[in-house]
Coordinates of C-alpha atoms in Angstrom, one line a residue:
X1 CA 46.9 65.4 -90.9
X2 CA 49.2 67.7 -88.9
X3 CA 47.5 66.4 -85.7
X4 CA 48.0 62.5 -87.0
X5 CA 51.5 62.4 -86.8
X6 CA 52.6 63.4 -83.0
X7 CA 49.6 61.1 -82.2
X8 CA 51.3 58.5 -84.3
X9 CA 54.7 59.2 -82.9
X10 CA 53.3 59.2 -79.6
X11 CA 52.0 55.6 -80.2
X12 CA 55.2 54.0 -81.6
X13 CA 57.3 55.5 -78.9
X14 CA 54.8 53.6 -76.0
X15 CA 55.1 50.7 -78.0
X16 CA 59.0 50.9 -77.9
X17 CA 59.1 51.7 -74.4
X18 CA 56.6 48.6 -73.3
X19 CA 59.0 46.3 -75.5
X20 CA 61.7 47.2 -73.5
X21 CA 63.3 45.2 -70.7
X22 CA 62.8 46.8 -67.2
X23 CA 66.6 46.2 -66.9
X24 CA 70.0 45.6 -68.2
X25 CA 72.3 42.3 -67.0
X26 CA 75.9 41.8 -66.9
X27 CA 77.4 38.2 -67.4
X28 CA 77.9 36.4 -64.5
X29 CA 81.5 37.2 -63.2
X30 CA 82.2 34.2 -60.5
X31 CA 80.8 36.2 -57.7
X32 CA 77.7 33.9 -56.6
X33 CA 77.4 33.1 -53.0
X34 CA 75.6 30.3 -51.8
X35 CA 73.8 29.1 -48.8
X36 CA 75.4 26.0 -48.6
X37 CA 78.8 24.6 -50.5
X38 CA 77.2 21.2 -50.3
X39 CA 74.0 19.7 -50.4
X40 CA 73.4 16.4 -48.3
X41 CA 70.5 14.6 -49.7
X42 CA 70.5 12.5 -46.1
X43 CA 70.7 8.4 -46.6
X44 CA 68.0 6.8 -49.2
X45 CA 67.0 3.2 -49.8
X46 CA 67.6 1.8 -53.2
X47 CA 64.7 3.3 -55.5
X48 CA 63.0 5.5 -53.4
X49 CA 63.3 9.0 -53.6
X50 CA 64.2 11.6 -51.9
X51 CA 62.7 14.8 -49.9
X52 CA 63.5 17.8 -51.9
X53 CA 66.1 20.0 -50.7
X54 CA 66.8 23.6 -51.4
X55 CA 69.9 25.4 -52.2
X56 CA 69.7 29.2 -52.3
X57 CA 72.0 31.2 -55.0
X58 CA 72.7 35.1 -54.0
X59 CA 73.4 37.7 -56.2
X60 CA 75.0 40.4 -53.8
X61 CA 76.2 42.8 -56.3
X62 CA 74.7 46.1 -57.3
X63 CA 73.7 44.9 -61.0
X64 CA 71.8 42.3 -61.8
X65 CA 73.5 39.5 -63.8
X66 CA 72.8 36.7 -66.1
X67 CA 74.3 33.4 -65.3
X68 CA 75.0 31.8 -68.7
X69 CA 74.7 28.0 -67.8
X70 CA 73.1 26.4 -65.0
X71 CA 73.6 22.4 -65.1
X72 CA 74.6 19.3 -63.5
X73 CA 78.6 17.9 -64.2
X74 CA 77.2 14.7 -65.3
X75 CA 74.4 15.9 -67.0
X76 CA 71.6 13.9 -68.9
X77 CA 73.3 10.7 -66.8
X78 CA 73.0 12.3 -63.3
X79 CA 70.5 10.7 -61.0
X80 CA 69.6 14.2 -59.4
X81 CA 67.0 16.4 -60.2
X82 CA 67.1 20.0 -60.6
X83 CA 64.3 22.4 -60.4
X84 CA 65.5 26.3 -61.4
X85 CA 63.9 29.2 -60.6
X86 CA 60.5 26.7 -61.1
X87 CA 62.2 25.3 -64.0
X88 CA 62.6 21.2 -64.4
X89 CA 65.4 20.2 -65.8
X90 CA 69.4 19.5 -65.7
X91 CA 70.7 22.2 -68.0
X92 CA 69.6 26.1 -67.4
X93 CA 70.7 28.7 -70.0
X94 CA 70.3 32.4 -69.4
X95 CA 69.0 32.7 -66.0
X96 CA 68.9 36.1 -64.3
X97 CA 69.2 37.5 -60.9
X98 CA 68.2 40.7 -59.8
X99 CA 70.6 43.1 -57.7
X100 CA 71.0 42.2 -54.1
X101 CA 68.2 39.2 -55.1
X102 CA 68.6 35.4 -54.8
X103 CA 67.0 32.3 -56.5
X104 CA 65.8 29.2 -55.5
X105 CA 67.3 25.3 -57.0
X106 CA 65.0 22.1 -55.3
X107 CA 67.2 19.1 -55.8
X108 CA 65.6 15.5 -55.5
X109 CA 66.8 12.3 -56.3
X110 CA 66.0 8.5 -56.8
X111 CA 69.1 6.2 -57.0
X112 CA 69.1 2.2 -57.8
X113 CA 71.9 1.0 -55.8
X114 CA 72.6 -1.7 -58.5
X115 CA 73.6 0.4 -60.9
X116 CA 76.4 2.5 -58.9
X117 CA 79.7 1.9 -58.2
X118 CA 79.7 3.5 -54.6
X119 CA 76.9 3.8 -52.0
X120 CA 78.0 7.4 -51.9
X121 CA 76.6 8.8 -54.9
X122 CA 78.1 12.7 -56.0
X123 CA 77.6 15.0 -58.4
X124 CA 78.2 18.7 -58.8
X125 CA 76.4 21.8 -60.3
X126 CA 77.8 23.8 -62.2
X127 CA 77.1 28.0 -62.4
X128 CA 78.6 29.4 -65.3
X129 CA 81.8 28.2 -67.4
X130 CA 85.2 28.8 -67.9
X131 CA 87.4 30.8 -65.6
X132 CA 84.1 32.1 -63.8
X133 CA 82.7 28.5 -63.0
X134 CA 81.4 27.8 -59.6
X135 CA 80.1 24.8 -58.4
X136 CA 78.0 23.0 -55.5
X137 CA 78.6 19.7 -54.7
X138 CA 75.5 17.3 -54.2
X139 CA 76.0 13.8 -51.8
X140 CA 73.7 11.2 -51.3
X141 CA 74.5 7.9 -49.0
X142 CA 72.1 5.3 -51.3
X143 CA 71.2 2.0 -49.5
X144 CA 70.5 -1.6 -50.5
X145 CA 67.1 -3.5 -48.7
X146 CA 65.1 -5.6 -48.4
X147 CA 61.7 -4.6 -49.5
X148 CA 58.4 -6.2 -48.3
X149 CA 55.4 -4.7 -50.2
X150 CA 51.4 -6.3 -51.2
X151 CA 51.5 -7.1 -54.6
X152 CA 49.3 -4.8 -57.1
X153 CA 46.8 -6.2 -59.6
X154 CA 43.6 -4.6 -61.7
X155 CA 42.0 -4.5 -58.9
X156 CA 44.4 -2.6 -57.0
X157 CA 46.6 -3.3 -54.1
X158 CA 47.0 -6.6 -51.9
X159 CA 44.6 -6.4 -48.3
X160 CA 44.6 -9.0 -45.1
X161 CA 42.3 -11.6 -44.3
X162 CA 42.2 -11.7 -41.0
X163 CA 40.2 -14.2 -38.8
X164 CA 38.7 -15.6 -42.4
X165 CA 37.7 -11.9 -43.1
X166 CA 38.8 -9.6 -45.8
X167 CA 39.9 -6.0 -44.6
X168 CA 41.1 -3.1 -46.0
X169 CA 44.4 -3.1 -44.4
X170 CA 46.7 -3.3 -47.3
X171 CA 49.9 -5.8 -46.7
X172 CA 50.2 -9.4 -46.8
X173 CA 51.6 -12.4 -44.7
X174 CA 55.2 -13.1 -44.3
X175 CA 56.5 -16.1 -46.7
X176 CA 58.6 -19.0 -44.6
X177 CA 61.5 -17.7 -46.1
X178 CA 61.0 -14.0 -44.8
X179 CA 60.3 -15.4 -41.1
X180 CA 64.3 -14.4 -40.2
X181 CA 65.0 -10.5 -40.5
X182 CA 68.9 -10.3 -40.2
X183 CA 70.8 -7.0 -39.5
X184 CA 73.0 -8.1 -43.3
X185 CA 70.7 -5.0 -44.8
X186 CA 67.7 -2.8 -43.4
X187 CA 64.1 -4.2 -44.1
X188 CA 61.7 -1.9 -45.7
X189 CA 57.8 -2.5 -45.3
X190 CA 55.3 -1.5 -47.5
X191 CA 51.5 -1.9 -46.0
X192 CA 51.5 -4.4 -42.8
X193 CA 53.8 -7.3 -42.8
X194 CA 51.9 -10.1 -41.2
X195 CA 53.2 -13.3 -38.7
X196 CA 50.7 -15.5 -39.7
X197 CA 49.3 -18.6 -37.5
X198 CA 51.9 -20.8 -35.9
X199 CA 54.6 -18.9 -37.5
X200 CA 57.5 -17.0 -35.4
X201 CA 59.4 -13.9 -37.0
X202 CA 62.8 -13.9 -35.4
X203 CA 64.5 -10.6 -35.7
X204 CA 68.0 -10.4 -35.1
X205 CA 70.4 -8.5 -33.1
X206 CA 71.3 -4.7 -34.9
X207 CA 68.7 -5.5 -37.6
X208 CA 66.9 -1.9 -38.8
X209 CA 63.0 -2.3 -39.9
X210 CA 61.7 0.8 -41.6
X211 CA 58.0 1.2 -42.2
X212 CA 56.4 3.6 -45.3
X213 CA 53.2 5.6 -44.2
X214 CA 50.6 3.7 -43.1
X215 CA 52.7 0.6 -42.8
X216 CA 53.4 -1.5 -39.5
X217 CA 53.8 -5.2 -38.3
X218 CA 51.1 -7.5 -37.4
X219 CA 51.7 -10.5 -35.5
X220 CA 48.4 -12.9 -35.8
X221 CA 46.8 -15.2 -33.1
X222 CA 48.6 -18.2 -32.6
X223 CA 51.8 -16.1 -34.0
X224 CA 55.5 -15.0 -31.9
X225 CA 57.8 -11.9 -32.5
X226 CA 61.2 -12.5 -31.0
X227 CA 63.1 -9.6 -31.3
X228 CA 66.3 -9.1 -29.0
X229 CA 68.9 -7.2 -29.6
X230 CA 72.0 -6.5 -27.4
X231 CA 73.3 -3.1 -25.5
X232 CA 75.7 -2.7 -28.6
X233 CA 73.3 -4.0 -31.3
X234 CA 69.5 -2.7 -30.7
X235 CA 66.7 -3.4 -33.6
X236 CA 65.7 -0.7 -34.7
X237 CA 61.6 0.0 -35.7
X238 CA 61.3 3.8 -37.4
X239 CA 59.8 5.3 -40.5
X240 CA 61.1 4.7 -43.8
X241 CA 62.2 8.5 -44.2
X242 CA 65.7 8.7 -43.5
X243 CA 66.9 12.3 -43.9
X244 CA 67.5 14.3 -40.4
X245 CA 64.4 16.6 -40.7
X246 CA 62.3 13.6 -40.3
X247 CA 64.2 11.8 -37.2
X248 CA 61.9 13.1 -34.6
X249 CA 58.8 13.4 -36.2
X250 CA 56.0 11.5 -34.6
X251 CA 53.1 9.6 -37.2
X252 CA 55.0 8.6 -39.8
X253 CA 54.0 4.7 -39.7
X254 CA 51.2 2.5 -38.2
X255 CA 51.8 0.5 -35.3
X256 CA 53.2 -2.9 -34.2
X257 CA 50.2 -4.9 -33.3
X258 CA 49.9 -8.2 -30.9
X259 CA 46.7 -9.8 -32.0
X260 CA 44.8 -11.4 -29.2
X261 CA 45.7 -14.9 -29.1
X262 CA 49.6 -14.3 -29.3
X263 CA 51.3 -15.4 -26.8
X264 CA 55.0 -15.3 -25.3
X265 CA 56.3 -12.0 -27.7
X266 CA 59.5 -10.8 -27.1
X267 CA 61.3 -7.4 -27.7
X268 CA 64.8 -6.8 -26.0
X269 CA 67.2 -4.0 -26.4
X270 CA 64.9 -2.1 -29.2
X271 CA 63.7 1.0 -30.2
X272 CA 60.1 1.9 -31.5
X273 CA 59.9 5.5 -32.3
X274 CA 57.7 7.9 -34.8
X275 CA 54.8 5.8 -35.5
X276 CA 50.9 5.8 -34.7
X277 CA 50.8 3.5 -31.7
X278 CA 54.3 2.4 -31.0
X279 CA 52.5 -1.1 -29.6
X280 CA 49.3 -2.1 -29.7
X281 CA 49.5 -4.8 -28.0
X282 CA 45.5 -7.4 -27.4
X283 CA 44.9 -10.2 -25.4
X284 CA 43.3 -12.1 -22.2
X285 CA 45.0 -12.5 -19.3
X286 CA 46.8 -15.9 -19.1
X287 CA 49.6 -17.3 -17.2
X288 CA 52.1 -16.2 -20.0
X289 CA 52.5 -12.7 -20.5
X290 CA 51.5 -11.7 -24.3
X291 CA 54.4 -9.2 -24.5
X292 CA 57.5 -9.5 -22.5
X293 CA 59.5 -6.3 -23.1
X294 CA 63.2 -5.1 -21.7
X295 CA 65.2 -2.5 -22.0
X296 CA 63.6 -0.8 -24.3
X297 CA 63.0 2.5 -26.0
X298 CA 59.4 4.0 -27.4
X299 CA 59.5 7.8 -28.2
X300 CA 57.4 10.3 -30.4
X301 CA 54.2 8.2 -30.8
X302 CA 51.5 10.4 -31.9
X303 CA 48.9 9.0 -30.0
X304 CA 49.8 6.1 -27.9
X305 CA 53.5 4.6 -26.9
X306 CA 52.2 1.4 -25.7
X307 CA 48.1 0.8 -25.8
X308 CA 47.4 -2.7 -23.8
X309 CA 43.9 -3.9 -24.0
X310 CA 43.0 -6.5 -22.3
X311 CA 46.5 -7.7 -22.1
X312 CA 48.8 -9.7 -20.2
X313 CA 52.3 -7.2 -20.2
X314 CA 55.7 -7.9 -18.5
X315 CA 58.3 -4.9 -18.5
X316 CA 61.6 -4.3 -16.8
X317 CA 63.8 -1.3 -17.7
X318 CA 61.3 0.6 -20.1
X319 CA 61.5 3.9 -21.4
X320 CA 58.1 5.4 -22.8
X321 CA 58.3 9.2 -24.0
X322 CA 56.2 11.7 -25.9
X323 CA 53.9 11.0 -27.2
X324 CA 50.4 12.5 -28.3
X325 CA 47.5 10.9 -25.8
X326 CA 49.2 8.0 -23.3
X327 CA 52.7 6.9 -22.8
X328 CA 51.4 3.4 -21.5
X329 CA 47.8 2.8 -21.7
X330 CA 46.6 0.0 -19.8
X331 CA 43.2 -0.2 -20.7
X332 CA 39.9 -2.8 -20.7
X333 CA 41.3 -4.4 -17.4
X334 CA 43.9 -7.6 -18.4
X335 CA 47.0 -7.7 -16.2
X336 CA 50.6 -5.8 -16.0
X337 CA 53.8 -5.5 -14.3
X338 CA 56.4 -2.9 -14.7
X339 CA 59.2 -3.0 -12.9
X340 CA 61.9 -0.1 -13.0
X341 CA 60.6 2.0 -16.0
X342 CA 60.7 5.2 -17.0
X343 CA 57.1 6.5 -18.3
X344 CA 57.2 10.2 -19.4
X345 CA 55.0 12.5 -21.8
X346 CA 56.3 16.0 -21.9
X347 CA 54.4 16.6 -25.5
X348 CA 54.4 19.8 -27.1
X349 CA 53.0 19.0 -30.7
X350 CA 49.5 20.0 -29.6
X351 CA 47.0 20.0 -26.8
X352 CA 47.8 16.3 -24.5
X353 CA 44.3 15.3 -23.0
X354 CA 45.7 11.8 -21.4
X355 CA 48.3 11.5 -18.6
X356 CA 51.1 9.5 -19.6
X357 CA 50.2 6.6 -17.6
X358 CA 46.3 5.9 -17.7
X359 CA 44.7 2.2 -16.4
X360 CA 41.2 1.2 -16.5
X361 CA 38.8 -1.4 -16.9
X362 CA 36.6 -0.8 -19.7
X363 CA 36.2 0.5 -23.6
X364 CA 33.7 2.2 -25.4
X365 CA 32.9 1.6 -28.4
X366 CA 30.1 2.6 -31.6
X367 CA 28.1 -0.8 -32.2
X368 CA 26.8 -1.4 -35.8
X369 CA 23.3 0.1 -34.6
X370 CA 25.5 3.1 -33.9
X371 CA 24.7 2.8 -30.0
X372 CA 27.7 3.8 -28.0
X373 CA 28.3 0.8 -25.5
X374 CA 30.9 0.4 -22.5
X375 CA 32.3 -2.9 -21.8
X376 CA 34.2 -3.4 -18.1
X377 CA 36.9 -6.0 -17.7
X378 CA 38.8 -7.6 -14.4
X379 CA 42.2 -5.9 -13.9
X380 CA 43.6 -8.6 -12.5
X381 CA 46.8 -6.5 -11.5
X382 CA 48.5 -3.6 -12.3
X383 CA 52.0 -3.5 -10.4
X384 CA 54.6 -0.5 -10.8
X385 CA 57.9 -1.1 -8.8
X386 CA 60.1 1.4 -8.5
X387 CA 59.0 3.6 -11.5
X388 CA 59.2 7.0 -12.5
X389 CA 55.5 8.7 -13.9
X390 CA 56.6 12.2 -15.1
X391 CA 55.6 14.9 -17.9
X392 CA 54.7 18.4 -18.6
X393 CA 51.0 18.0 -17.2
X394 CA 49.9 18.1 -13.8
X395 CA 48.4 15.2 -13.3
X396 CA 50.4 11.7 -15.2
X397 CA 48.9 9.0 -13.7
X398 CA 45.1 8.1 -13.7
X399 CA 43.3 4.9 -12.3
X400 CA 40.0 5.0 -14.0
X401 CA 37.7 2.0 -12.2
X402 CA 33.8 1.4 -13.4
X403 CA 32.4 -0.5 -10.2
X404 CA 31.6 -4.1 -11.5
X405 CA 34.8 -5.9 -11.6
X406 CA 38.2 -7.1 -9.9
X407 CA 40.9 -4.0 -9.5
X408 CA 44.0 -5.0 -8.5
X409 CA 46.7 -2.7 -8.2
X410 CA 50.1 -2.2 -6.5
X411 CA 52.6 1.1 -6.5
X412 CA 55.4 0.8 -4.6
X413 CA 58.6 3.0 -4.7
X414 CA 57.6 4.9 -7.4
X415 CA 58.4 8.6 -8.1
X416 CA 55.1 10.4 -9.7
X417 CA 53.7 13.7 -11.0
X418 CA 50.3 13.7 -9.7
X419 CA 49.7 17.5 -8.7
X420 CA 45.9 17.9 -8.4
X421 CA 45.6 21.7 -7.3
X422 CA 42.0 21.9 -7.6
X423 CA 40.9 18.8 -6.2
X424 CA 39.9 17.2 -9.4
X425 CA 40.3 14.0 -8.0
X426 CA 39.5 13.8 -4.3
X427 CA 36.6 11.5 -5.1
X428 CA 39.1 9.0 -6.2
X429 CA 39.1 6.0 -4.4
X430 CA 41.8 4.8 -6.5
X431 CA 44.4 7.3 -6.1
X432 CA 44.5 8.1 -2.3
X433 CA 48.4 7.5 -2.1
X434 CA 47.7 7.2 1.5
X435 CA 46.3 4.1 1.3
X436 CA 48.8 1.4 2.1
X437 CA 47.3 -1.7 0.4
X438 CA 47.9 -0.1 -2.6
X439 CA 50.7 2.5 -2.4
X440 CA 53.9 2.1 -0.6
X441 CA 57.2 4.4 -0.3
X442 CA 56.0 6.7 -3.2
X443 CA 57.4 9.8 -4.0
X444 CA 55.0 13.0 -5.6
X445 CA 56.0 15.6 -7.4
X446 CA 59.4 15.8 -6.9
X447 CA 62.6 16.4 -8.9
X448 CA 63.3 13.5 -11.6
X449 CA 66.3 15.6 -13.0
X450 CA 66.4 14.4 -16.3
X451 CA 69.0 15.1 -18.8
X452 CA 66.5 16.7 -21.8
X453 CA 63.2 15.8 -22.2
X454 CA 63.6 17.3 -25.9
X455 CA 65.6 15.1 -26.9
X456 CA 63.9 12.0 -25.4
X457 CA 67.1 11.6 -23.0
X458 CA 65.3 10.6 -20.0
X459 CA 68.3 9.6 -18.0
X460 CA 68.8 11.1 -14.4
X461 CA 71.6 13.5 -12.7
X462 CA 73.0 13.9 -9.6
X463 CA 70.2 16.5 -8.1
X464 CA 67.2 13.9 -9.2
X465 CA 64.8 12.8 -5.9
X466 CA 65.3 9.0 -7.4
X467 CA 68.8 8.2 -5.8
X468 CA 68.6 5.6 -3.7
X469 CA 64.7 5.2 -3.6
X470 CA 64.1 2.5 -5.1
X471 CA 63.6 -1.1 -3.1
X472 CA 65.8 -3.9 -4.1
X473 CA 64.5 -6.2 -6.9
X474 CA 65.7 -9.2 -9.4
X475 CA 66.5 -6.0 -12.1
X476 CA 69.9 -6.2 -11.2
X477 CA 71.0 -4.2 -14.4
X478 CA 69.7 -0.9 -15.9
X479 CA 69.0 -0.7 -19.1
X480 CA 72.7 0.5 -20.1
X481 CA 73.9 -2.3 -18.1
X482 CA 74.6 -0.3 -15.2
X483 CA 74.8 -2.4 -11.8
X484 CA 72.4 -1.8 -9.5
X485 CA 72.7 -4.6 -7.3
X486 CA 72.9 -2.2 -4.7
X487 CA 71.0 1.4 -4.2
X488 CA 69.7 1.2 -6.6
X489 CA 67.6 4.7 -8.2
X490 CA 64.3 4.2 -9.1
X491 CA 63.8 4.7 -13.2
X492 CA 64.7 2.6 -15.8
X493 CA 68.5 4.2 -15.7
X494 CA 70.9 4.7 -12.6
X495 CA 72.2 8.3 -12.3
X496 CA 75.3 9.9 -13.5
X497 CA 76.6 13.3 -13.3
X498 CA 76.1 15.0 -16.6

């Protein structure tokens, strides 16, 4: 028995030792720091939510505290979203930090814009109470649309027929009355809008189209896209995620495609940027051009900025940068004219395989006895005038010819990375830029001085090797309306001094 009772004591001591807390708190005294004083939750379209952002909450004293009250001012009526310390929720109680220690608050939100009395939607949270209250503000710029979306039944969600054939692209065809997009509010698109037969979609002048993931435009055979804007008011064709960490992301969306068998499609003063294929553009060669496009703007593509096949293109002051294979792809033979265009690939997401400006006269493709088969095509004309073919690899522009077929081609006044230092291409009929027929008053490898290539600002300084090189042509204007009537600078842009 004697030996029983230190044993026992022993016990209960252990037992009141593992019931204690590793550590004592004080109340929170007012001295939280933060790593921001305000939270912007970016621009949001009416009923879509939000990324989640982060706010960080130090505790830089030498004891840890216990902050009574976590919450949001407007509480239970707030449209934000708190997460605490992996907490959901909009009112915390008793929350600790450790000494010198911090804790993490993920904020979303989802706003209808009906039901507010200011696009600018605030709130606030609150840390503590009383004299010791501290508080975060929380802003979110909400926006009305127009939203185009399938509809959604039992057997799930709305998909094309295309050519009489079902697919499984999700979308549906644009109604008569949706055949006009006006810049009054930004369009949002949900699976592929669809021109259908006959139809034209006229987009207007500053109007802002903003596809989901895996969402684009399709303009059918026997179809028209007119989109011009102006210098001051471009149309706009991005992903649907607004906030700034997701400007310059490329894949966020499909593509614009150009069925074959539409004809005369316009885009003027636009901008196509963080999609799939910026334009996927079909066709056979005709006397009117499929795609007439001008002074226009198609950055951070993850595979292809522009991918012609077969096509019939027309483009004057163009601007084509990073993207993931191709800038321009002129592929499966068809016929093209660029005429004072800027085509640049300086990609650094990954490995870049393609130069930025490939043309060739065949596909491959997998047939449905799973043979791989190689069609070849007549390039009836490719034609770069005063061009600049630039980017981070050595070699940017490849002429890729299968015997067996017309292959025109004309390159005149051109400035070009083409760099081949171990001869890779010396067997290549097609890119002797000695040879006059085909290549006149080019420059190669030389200096296009462009302002930042991170930033997709691909226009040129004083110290670029495109002054004054470029020959005369009916491209009076560059495409900020700069005259250059007279010496003119190869590129899609005249120089300035930055």
């Amino acid at each position: 028995m004697k030996n029983t009772l230190p044993i026992l004591a022993l016990i209960l001591s252990i037992i009141v030792m593992s019931c204690r807390k590793d550590f004592t708190t004080v109340p929170s005294y007012g001295k939280l720091q933060f790593s921001k004083d305000t939270v912007f939750l970016d621009t949001i379209f009416s009923n879509i939510g939000s990324a989640t952002y982060n706010l960080k909450v130090y505790n830089k004293s030498s004891k840890t505290i216990t902050i009574p009250e976590i919450k949001l001012e407007n509480g239970n009526t707030s449209n934000y979203r708190l997460n605490v310390d992996g907490l959901a929720g909009d009112n915390f109680n008793n929350i600790d930090i450790l000494a010198n220690d911090s804790i993490y608050i993920f904020i979303e939100t989802t706003i209808d814009f009906n039901t507010i009395p200011d696009p600018l939607y605030t709130d606030k949270i609150l840390f503590d109470n009383g004299e010791n209250q501290q508080d975060v503000d929380l802003v979110t710029l909400v926006q009305d649309a127009h939203f185009i979306f399938p509809s959604k039944n039992n057997s799930g969600i709305e998909t094309l027929v295309i050519d009489g054939k079902e697919t499984e692209i999700q979308g549906r065809f644009l109604t008569d009355s949706e055949l006009t997009f006006t810049n009054e509010k930004p369009y949002v698109v949900y699976g592929y809008a669809a021109v259908p037969s006959n139809k034209t979609l006229t987009i207007e002048a500053g109007a802002k189209i903003y596809f989901h993931n895996n969402s684009g435009l399709i303009v059918d055979k026997d179809a028209n896209l007119k989109a011009n804007g102006t210098l001051n008011e471009k149309i706009v064709f991005e992903g649907d995620r607004l906030e700034h960490l997701f400007s310059e992301i490329p894949g966020q969306w499909g593509t614009i495609w150009i069925r074959e068998g539409s004809y005369n499609n316009e885009l003027n003063h636009t901008q196509i940027k963080n999609g799939t294929v910026g334009l996927l553009v079909d066709g056979q060669d005709t006397s009117s051009p499929t795609l007439t496009i001008k002074n226009t703007e198609v950055y951070n593509n993850s595979n292809y900025g522009i991918l012609g096949r077969n096509t019939h293109i027309v483009g004057e002051n163009l601007v084509i940068g990073n993207t993931g294979q191709s800038s321009l792809a002129c592929t499966f033979g068809g016929k093209y004219s660029f005429t004072h265009s800027t085509f640049t690939n300086f990609w650094n997401n990954g490995i870049r395989q393609l130069p930025a400006v490939l043309v060739n006269n065949h596909i491959t493709y997998t047939n449905d006895s799973n043979q791989e088969v190689t069609e070849i095509n007549d390039l009836v004309n490719a034609n770069f005038i005063n061009c600049i073919i630039e980017g981070n690899n050595n070699i940017e522009f490849i002429l890729d010819r299968i015997d067996g077929t017309t292959f025109n081609y004309m390159v005149e006044n051109c400035l070009i990375k083409f760099d081949d230092f171990n001869n890779s291409f010396t067997d290549n009929n097609e890119l002797n830029f000695d040879d006059t027929s085909h290549y006149q008053n080019n420059i190669l490898n030389s200096e296009p001085d462009f302002k930042d290539v991170t930033k997709n600002e691909f226009i040129i300084g004083e110290n670029s090797d495109a002054i004054n090189k470029a020959k005369p042509t009916a491209v009076s204007e560059d495409i900020l309306g700069i005259d250059r009537s007279t010496s003119p600078d190869i590129g899609a842009y005249q120089h300035i001094t930055f």
